[in-house]
Coordinates of C-alpha atoms and ligand atoms in Angstrom, one line a residue:
X24 CA 79.7 120.7 94.2
X25 CA 82.0 118.0 95.5
X26 CA 85.7 118.4 94.8
X27 CA 87.3 115.5 93.0
X28 CA 89.6 114.8 95.9
X29 CA 86.6 114.5 98.3
X30 CA 84.7 112.4 95.8
X31 CA 87.7 109.9 95.6
X32 CA 88.0 109.8 99.4
X33 CA 84.2 109.2 99.7
X34 CA 84.2 106.5 97.0
X35 CA 87.2 104.8 98.6
X36 CA 85.5 104.5 102.0
X37 CA 82.1 103.4 100.5
X38 CA 83.8 100.7 98.4
X39 CA 86.4 99.6 100.9
X40 CA 89.1 100.4 98.3
X41 CA 92.8 101.2 98.7
X42 CA 94.8 103.4 96.4
X43 CA 98.4 102.4 95.9
X44 CA 100.6 104.9 94.0
X45 CA 104.1 104.9 92.7
X46 CA 106.4 107.9 93.3
X47 CA 106.4 108.7 89.6
X48 CA 102.6 109.4 89.2
X49 CA 101.6 113.1 89.4
X50 CA 101.8 114.9 92.8
X51 CA 98.0 115.3 93.2
X52 CA 97.5 111.5 92.8
X53 CA 100.3 110.8 95.3
X54 CA 98.5 113.2 97.7
X55 CA 95.2 111.2 97.7
X56 CA 96.8 107.8 97.8
X57 CA 96.7 105.5 100.9
X58 CA 100.3 104.3 100.2
X59 CA 103.0 105.7 98.0
X60 CA 106.1 103.7 97.5
X61 CA 108.7 102.0 95.2
X62 CA 107.8 98.9 93.2
X63 CA 108.8 96.5 96.0
X64 CA 106.9 98.3 98.8
X65 CA 103.8 98.5 96.7
X66 CA 103.9 94.7 95.9
X67 CA 104.1 94.0 99.6
X68 CA 101.3 96.4 100.4
X69 CA 99.2 94.7 97.7
X70 CA 99.6 91.4 99.6
X71 CA 99.0 92.9 103.0
X72 CA 95.8 94.9 102.3
X73 CA 92.4 93.6 103.3
X74 CA 90.7 96.1 101.0
X75 CA 88.2 94.6 98.5
X76 CA 89.4 96.9 95.6
X77 CA 92.9 97.9 94.8
X78 CA 93.3 101.0 92.6
X79 CA 96.9 100.8 91.3
X80 CA 98.2 104.2 90.3
X81 CA 101.1 103.1 88.2
X82 CA 101.9 101.2 85.0
X83 CA 100.6 97.9 83.7
X84 CA 103.2 95.5 85.2
X85 CA 102.4 96.9 88.6
X86 CA 98.6 96.3 88.2
X87 CA 99.2 92.7 86.8
X88 CA 101.6 91.8 89.6
X89 CA 99.0 93.1 92.2
X90 CA 96.3 91.0 90.5
X91 CA 98.4 87.8 90.4
X92 CA 99.2 88.3 94.1
X93 CA 95.5 88.9 94.9
X94 CA 93.4 86.8 92.5
X95 CA 90.3 87.3 94.5
X96 CA 90.5 91.1 94.7
X97 CA 89.4 93.6 92.1
X98 CA 92.4 95.5 90.8
X99 CA 91.6 98.6 88.8
X100 CA 94.0 100.8 86.8
X101 CA 93.2 104.5 86.2
X102 CA 94.7 104.2 82.6
X103 CA 95.1 100.8 81.0
X104 CA 97.4 102.2 78.3
X105 CA 100.0 103.2 81.0
X106 CA 102.7 100.7 80.2
X107 CA 106.4 100.5 80.8
X108 CA 108.3 100.3 77.4
X109 CA 111.2 98.5 79.0
X110 CA 108.9 95.6 79.8
X111 CA 108.6 94.9 76.1
X112 CA 112.4 95.0 75.4
X113 CA 112.8 91.3 76.3
X114 CA 111.6 88.0 74.8
X115 CA 110.6 84.6 76.0
X116 CA 112.6 83.2 73.0
X117 CA 115.9 84.8 74.3
X118 CA 115.2 83.2 77.8
X119 CA 114.8 79.8 76.1
X120 CA 118.0 80.2 74.1
X121 CA 119.9 81.2 77.2
X122 CA 118.6 78.2 79.1
X123 CA 119.7 75.9 76.3
X124 CA 123.2 77.4 76.4
X125 CA 123.8 77.7 80.1
X126 CA 122.6 74.7 82.2
X127 CA 123.2 76.3 85.6
X128 CA 121.6 79.7 84.7
X129 CA 119.1 81.6 87.0
X130 CA 116.8 83.8 85.0
X131 CA 116.3 86.9 87.1
X132 CA 113.4 89.0 85.9
X133 CA 113.1 92.7 86.9
X134 CA 109.5 93.4 88.0
X135 CA 109.3 95.9 85.1
X136 CA 108.5 93.0 82.7
X137 CA 105.5 91.3 81.0
X138 CA 103.7 88.5 82.8
X139 CA 104.8 86.2 79.9
X140 CA 108.4 86.9 80.8
X141 CA 107.8 86.3 84.5
X142 CA 106.2 82.9 83.6
X143 CA 109.5 81.7 82.1
X144 CA 111.8 83.2 84.8
X145 CA 113.2 81.8 88.1
X146 CA 112.8 84.8 90.3
X147 CA 111.6 88.4 90.2
X148 CA 113.5 91.4 91.7
X149 CA 113.0 95.1 92.1
X150 CA 115.7 97.7 92.2
X151 CA 115.6 97.7 96.0
X152 CA 116.2 94.0 96.5
X153 CA 118.0 92.8 93.3
X154 CA 121.5 92.7 94.8
X155 CA 120.3 90.9 98.0
X156 CA 118.3 88.3 96.1
X157 CA 121.0 87.6 93.4
X158 CA 123.5 87.0 96.2
X159 CA 121.2 84.5 97.8
X160 CA 120.6 82.4 94.6
X161 CA 122.6 79.2 94.5
X162 CA 123.3 79.6 90.8
X163 CA 126.7 81.0 89.5
X164 CA 125.3 82.2 86.2
X165 CA 122.7 84.9 86.1
X166 CA 120.7 86.0 83.1
X167 CA 119.3 89.4 84.0
X168 CA 116.3 90.7 82.0
X169 CA 115.0 93.1 80.8
X170 CA 117.2 96.0 82.2
X171 CA 120.9 95.9 81.2
X172 CA 121.6 99.0 83.4
X173 CA 120.2 97.5 86.6
X174 CA 121.8 94.1 85.6
X175 CA 125.2 95.7 85.2
X176 CA 124.9 97.5 88.5
X177 CA 124.0 94.2 90.2
X178 CA 126.9 92.5 88.5
X179 CA 129.3 95.1 90.1
X180 CA 127.9 94.3 93.5
X181 CA 128.0 90.5 93.1
X182 CA 131.4 90.1 91.3
X183 CA 131.7 86.4 92.1
X184 CA 128.8 85.5 89.7
X185 CA 128.8 85.4 85.9
X186 CA 126.2 87.7 84.3
X187 CA 124.5 87.7 80.9
X188 CA 122.5 90.9 80.3
X189 CA 119.5 91.4 78.2
X190 CA 119.6 94.5 76.0
X191 CA 116.6 96.4 77.5
X192 CA 116.6 99.8 79.2
X193 CA 114.4 102.5 80.7
X194 CA 114.2 105.2 78.0
X195 CA 113.8 107.8 80.8
X196 CA 116.7 106.9 83.0
X197 CA 119.0 105.8 80.1
X198 CA 118.7 109.2 78.5
X199 CA 120.3 111.0 81.5
X200 CA 123.6 112.0 80.1
X201 CA 127.0 112.3 81.9
X202 CA 127.4 115.8 80.5
X203 CA 124.1 116.9 82.1
X204 CA 125.2 115.4 85.5
X205 CA 128.7 117.1 85.2
X206 CA 127.0 120.4 84.5
X207 CA 124.6 120.0 87.4
X208 CA 127.6 119.2 89.7
X209 CA 129.4 122.3 88.4
X210 CA 126.4 124.5 89.1
X211 CA 125.8 122.9 92.6
X212 CA 129.2 122.0 93.9
X213 CA 127.9 121.2 97.4
X214 CA 125.2 118.8 96.2
X215 CA 125.3 115.0 96.4
X216 CA 124.3 113.1 93.3
X217 CA 121.8 110.3 94.0
X218 CA 121.0 108.0 91.1
X219 CA 118.6 105.2 90.3
X220 CA 120.3 102.0 89.1
X221 CA 118.3 102.2 85.8
X222 CA 120.7 104.9 84.8
X223 CA 123.7 104.0 82.5
X224 CA 126.9 102.7 84.1
X225 CA 128.7 105.9 83.2
X226 CA 126.2 108.0 85.1
X227 CA 126.2 105.6 88.0
X228 CA 130.0 106.0 88.2
X229 CA 129.4 109.7 89.0
X230 CA 126.9 109.0 91.9
X231 CA 127.4 109.5 95.6
X232 CA 124.5 107.1 96.3
X233 CA 122.8 104.5 94.1
X234 CA 119.4 103.1 95.1
X235 CA 115.7 102.6 94.3
X236 CA 113.2 105.5 94.5
X237 CA 112.6 104.7 98.2
X238 CA 116.4 104.3 98.7
X239 CA 117.0 107.8 97.3
X240 CA 114.3 109.3 99.5
X241 CA 115.6 107.6 102.6
X242 CA 119.2 108.5 101.9
X243 CA 118.4 112.2 101.3
X244 CA 116.2 112.3 104.4
X245 CA 118.9 110.8 106.6
X246 CA 121.8 112.7 105.1
X247 CA 123.2 115.9 106.8
X248 CA 123.7 117.4 103.4
X249 CA 121.4 120.1 102.3
X250 CA 121.5 119.9 98.5
X251 CA 121.0 117.0 96.1
X252 CA 121.1 116.3 92.4
X253 CA 118.5 113.6 91.6
X254 CA 119.1 111.0 88.9
X255 CA 115.6 109.5 88.5
X256 CA 112.1 110.4 87.4
X257 CA 111.0 113.8 88.7
X258 CA 107.9 112.4 90.5
X259 CA 110.1 111.6 93.5
X260 CA 110.5 115.3 94.1
X261 CA 107.1 115.4 95.7
X262 CA 108.0 113.0 98.5
X263 CA 111.6 114.4 98.8
X264 CA 110.3 117.9 99.3
X265 CA 107.4 116.8 101.6
X266 CA 109.9 114.9 103.9
X267 CA 112.7 117.5 103.6
X268 CA 111.3 121.1 103.5
X269 CA 114.7 122.5 104.4
X270 CA 116.6 120.8 101.6
X271 CA 117.0 121.6 98.0
X272 CA 116.7 119.0 95.1
X273 CA 117.8 119.6 91.5
X274 CA 116.9 117.3 88.7
X275 CA 120.0 115.8 87.0
X276 CA 118.4 116.8 83.7
X277 CA 115.3 118.7 82.8
X278 CA 112.3 116.8 81.5
X279 CA 112.9 113.6 83.5
X280 CA 109.3 112.5 83.1
X281 CA 107.9 109.1 82.4
X282 CA 105.0 109.8 80.1
X283 CA 103.3 106.5 81.0
X284 CA 103.3 107.3 84.8
X285 CA 102.0 110.8 84.0
X286 CA 98.9 109.3 82.3
X287 CA 97.5 108.6 85.7
X288 CA 95.4 111.6 86.5
X289 CA 93.0 112.3 89.4
X290 CA 90.0 112.2 87.0
X291 CA 91.0 108.7 85.8
X292 CA 91.5 107.6 89.4
X293 CA 88.0 108.9 90.2
X294 CA 86.4 107.4 87.1
X295 CA 87.8 103.9 87.5
X296 CA 86.9 103.8 91.2
X297 CA 83.4 105.2 90.6
X298 CA 82.5 103.0 87.6
X299 CA 84.7 100.0 88.6
X300 CA 86.2 100.0 85.1
X301 CA 89.6 99.1 83.8
X302 CA 89.8 96.0 85.8
X303 CA 93.0 94.0 85.4
X304 CA 92.6 90.4 84.3
X305 CA 95.4 87.9 84.0
X306 CA 94.8 84.6 82.3
X307 CA 94.5 82.0 85.1
X308 CA 97.0 79.5 83.6
X309 CA 99.5 82.3 82.8
X310 CA 99.1 83.7 86.3
X311 CA 99.7 80.3 87.8
X312 CA 103.0 80.0 85.9
X313 CA 104.1 83.6 86.7
X314 CA 103.1 84.3 90.3
X315 CA 105.7 82.0 91.7
X316 CA 108.5 84.4 90.7
X317 CA 106.8 87.2 92.7
X318 CA 106.2 84.9 95.7
X319 CA 109.9 83.8 95.5
X320 CA 110.9 87.5 95.5
X321 CA 108.8 88.3 98.6
X322 CA 110.3 85.3 100.3
X323 CA 114.0 85.8 99.4
X324 CA 113.7 89.6 100.1
X325 CA 113.0 88.9 103.8
Ligands
LIG419 P1 111.5 101.6 91.9 O1 110.3 102.3 92.3 O2 111.5 100.2 92.3 O3 112.8 102.3 92.3 O4 111.5 101.5 90.3 C1 111.5 102.6 89.5 C2 110.8 102.4 88.2 O5 111.2 102.7 87.2 C3 109.4 101.9 88.3 O6 108.9 101.9 87.0
LIG420 FE1 109.3 102.1 82.8 FE2 111.2 103.9 83.0 FE3 108.7 104.6 83.2 FE4 109.7 103.2 85.1 S1 110.3 105.3 84.5 S2 107.8 102.9 84.2 S3 111.2 101.9 84.0 S4 109.7 103.8 81.4

């Protein structure tokens, strides 16, 4: 009998497919992926690959972004119900109201958003390039949507601009409490605290380093420190531990799991690849209006 991992590797080769996985999906899925990365690295990989089929082990906005950037490729998602709740905490109507009120505004849309929201935005960003891109924009007024926490963090790094923040948040990161971080610091006094900018501003104020999932992994790998408290989803522990067998990583809080990312199992990866099911489709006209924000991000991030 063929093991499921071998079956996936065989199917991948037969079908000239590539598997892209976010750091938050289960360890065993990261293990069989061709590339694991943060949202930005995966968007770039999606553009660079010459594979005919992209299996996107992640959530809906990732699959839709990959499809918009590769309209001629088949993009498959292991679980079509894996969706980011924060993407739905923003509305097109709010963007229209903000545009009416502030003539000079740039609508900056976090990639964790619906395609409809991207279609009415000016540029897309991820947590690893948001500061860099917002600094480069000619506009003085920034409407940052959907994530108020990332938006607030960016505003502290670009104080010369005026920010309006949408009221969305990541339920996973926003639930990390300052009390839990304080307790972890007390229990591990030598450890550095590395936090994702989707955490609340009070939690970020306690951090030794703030960055995207890739940023956190790179920082911990380059650091001479041996212990770290991690303020993001626990899936990053797989890469942190693989790259740093001699270092110790503690979660800032127990149960830091994104239930949507954890829907992506090996069985579902195998099934969608074998049967070519769960193909991502984005309406052509909607895609035409939304893809420019992704292309502008790829361009401005250079
Ligand atoms: P990054 O991988 O860009 O750090 O984003 C984290 C996240 O929440 C993705 O859903
Ligand atoms: Fe969305 Fe948060 Fe899950 Fe990322 S970790 S997919 S932002 S709910």
